[in-house]
Short mmCIF file of C-alpha atoms in Angstrom, two decimals:
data_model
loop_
_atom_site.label_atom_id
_atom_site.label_comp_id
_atom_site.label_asym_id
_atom_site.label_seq_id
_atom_site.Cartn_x
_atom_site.Cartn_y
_atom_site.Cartn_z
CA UNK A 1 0.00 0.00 0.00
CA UNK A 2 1.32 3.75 -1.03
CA UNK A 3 2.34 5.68 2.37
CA UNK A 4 -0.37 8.09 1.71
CA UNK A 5 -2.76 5.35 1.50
CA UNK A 6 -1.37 3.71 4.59
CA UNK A 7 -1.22 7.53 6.48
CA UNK A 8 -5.12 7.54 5.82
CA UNK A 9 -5.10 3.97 7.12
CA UNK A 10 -4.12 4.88 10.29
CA UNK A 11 -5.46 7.85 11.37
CA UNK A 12 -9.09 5.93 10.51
CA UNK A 13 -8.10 2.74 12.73
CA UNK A 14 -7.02 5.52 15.55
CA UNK A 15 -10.78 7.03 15.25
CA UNK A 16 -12.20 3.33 15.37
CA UNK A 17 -13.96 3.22 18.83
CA UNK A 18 -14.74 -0.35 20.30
CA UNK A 19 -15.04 -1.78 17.19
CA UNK A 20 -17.44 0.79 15.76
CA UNK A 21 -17.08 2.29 12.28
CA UNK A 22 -15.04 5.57 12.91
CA UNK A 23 -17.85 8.62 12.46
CA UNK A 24 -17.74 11.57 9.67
CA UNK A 25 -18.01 14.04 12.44
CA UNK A 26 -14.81 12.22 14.01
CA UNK A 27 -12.50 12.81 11.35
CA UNK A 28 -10.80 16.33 11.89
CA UNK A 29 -9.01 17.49 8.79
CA UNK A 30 -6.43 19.78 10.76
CA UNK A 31 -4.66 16.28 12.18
CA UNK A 32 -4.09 15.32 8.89
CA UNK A 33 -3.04 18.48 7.28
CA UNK A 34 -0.44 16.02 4.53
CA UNK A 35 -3.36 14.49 2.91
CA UNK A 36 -6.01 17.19 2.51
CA UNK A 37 -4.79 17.01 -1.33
CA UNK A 38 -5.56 13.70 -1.94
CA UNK A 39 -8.62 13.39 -0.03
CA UNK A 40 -12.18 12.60 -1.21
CA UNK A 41 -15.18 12.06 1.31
CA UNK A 42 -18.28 10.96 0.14
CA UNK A 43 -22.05 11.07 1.33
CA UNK A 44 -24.68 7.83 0.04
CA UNK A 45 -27.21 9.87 -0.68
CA UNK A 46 -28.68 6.82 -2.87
CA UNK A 47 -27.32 3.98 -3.71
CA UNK A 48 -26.59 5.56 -7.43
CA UNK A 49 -26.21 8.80 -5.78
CA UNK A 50 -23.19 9.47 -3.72
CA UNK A 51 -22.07 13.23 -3.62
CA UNK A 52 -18.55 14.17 -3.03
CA UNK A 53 -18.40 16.62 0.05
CA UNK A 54 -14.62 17.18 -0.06
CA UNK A 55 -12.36 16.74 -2.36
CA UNK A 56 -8.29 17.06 -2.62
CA UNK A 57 -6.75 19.91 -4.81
CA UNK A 58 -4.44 17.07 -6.56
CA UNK A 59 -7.37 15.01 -7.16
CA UNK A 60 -8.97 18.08 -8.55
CA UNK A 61 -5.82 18.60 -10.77
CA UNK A 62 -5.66 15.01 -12.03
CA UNK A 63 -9.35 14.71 -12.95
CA UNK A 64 -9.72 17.79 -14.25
CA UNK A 65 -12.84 19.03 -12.39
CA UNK A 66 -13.99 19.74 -9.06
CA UNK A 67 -17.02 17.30 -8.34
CA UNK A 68 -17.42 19.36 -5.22
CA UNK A 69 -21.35 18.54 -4.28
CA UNK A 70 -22.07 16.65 -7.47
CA UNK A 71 -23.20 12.49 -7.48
CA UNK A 72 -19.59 11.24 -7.97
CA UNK A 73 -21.50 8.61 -10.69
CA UNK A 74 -21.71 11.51 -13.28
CA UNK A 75 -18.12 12.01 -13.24
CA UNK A 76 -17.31 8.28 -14.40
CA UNK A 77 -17.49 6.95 -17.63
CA UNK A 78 -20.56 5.49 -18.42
CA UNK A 79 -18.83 2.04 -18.81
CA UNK A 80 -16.88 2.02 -15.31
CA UNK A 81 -20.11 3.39 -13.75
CA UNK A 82 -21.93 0.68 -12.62
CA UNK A 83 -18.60 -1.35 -11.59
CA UNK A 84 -17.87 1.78 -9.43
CA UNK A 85 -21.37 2.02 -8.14
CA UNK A 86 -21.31 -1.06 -6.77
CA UNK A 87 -17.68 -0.97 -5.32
CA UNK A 88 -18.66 2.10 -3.46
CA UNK A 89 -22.08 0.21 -2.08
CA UNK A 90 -20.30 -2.90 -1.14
CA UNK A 91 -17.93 -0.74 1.01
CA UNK A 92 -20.39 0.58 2.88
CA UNK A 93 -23.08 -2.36 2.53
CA UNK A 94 -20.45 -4.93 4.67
CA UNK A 95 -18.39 -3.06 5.46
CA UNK A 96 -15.36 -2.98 4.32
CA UNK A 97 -12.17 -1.56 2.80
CA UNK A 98 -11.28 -1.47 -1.15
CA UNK A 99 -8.06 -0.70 -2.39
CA UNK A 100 -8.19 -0.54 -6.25
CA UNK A 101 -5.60 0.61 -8.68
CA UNK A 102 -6.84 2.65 -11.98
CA UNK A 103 -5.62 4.27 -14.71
CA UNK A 104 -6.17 7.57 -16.00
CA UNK A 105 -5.54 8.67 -19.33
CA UNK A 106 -5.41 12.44 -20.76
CA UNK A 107 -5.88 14.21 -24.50
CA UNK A 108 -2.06 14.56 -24.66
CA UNK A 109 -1.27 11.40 -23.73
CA UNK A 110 -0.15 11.22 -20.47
CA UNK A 111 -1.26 8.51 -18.13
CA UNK A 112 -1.15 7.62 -14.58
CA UNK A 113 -1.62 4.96 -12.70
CA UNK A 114 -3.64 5.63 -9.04
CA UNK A 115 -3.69 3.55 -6.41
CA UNK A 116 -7.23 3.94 -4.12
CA UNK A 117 -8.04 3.35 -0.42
CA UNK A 118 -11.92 3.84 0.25
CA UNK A 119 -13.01 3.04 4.10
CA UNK A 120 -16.60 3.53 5.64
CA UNK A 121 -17.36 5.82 8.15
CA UNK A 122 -20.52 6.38 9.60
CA UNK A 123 -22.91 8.82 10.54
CA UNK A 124 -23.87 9.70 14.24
CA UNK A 125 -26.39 7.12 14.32
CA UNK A 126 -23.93 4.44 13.62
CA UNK A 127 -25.24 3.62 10.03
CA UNK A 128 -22.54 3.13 7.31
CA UNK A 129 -22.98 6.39 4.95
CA UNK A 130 -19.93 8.44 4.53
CA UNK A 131 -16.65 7.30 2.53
CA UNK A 132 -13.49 8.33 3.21
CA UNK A 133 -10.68 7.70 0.44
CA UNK A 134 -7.37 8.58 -0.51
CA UNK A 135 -5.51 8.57 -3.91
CA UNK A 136 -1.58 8.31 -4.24
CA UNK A 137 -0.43 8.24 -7.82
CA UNK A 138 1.73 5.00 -8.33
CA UNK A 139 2.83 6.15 -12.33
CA UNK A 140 2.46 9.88 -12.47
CA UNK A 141 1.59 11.56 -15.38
CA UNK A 142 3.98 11.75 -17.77
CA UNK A 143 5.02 15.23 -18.91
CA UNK A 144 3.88 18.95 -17.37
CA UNK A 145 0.46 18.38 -15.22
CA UNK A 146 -2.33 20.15 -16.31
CA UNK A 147 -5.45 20.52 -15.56
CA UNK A 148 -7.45 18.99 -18.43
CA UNK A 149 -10.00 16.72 -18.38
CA UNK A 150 -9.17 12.66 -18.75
CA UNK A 151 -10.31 10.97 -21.74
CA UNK A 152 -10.24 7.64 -19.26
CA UNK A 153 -10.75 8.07 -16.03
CA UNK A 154 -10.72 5.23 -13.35
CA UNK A 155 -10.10 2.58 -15.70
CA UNK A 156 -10.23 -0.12 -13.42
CA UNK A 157 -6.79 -2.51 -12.94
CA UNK A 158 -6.63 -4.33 -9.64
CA UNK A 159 -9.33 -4.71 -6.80
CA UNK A 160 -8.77 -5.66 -3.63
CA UNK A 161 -11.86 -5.62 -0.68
CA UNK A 162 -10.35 -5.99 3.04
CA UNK A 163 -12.42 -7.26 5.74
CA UNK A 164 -12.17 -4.53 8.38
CA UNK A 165 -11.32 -6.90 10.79
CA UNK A 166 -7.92 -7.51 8.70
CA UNK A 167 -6.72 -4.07 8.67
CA UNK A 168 -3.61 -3.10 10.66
CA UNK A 169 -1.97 0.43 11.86
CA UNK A 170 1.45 -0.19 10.28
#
């Protein structure tokens, strides 16, 4: 797993209280002021609707757009949507973790290769609803990054889902 990956790891397993889920309202973005760029935190508003509450100024960069308060859905291609749809559900459905590697591809031809933590949190009530993820680019971009918009985005490579109970500070 990439550090920053790992880094987002660990500060979730340190807000993990008696086994619970961690809670939304538990994660405080000023203790982990070196991953605020690749951060993305999600809200199931629907099961095809999740909307992006926060998200990362590299992630921003490497996508190309700000998703800020859109359904995360509309931002995938419409052939990785469904795939994706479910991933997110099944994370929060078990729950679980999913660490998935993609690749993104842009009109000049760069590509990138980005590894992906996603981990539930939940809300106050103790339901699964909010998703907390990191990106760490394994590949970067070849060439002078841009902001432009991918041509692929999230082309799926490797999928991994982690029983919580199998997840480690390390």
């Amino acid at each position: 797993m990439h550090a920053t990956n790992r880094a987002l790891l660990n500060y979730w397993l340190s807000k993990k209280r008696d086994g619970d889920l961690p809670t939304e309202a538990a994660i405080d973005p000023t203790e982990i002021p070196q991953l605020l760029r690749d951060l993305i935190v999600y809200e199931r508003i629907e099961p095809e609707h999740f909307r992006v509450r926060i998200v990362g100024q590299r992630v921003v960069m490497r996508i190309g757009v700000d998703p800020t308060g859109a359904n995360i859905f509309e931002v995938f291609p419409e052939r990785f949507k469904a795939g994706v749809m479910v991933a997110m559900n099944r994370v929060l459905d078990e729950p679980c973790a999913q660490l998935t590697t993609v690749r993104d591809r842009f009109p000049s031809g760069r590509e990138g290769l980005v590894e992906v933590l996603r981990l539930p949190l939940s809300d106050e009530s103790g339901r699964p609803r909010h998703i907390i993820s990191s990106t760490a680019e394994l590949q970067p971009p070849l060439g002078e990054v841009t902001q432009e918009a991918p041509t692929l985005l999230a082309e799926p490579v490797t999928t991994l889902f982690l029983p919580l109970a199998s997840l480690q500070a390390g």
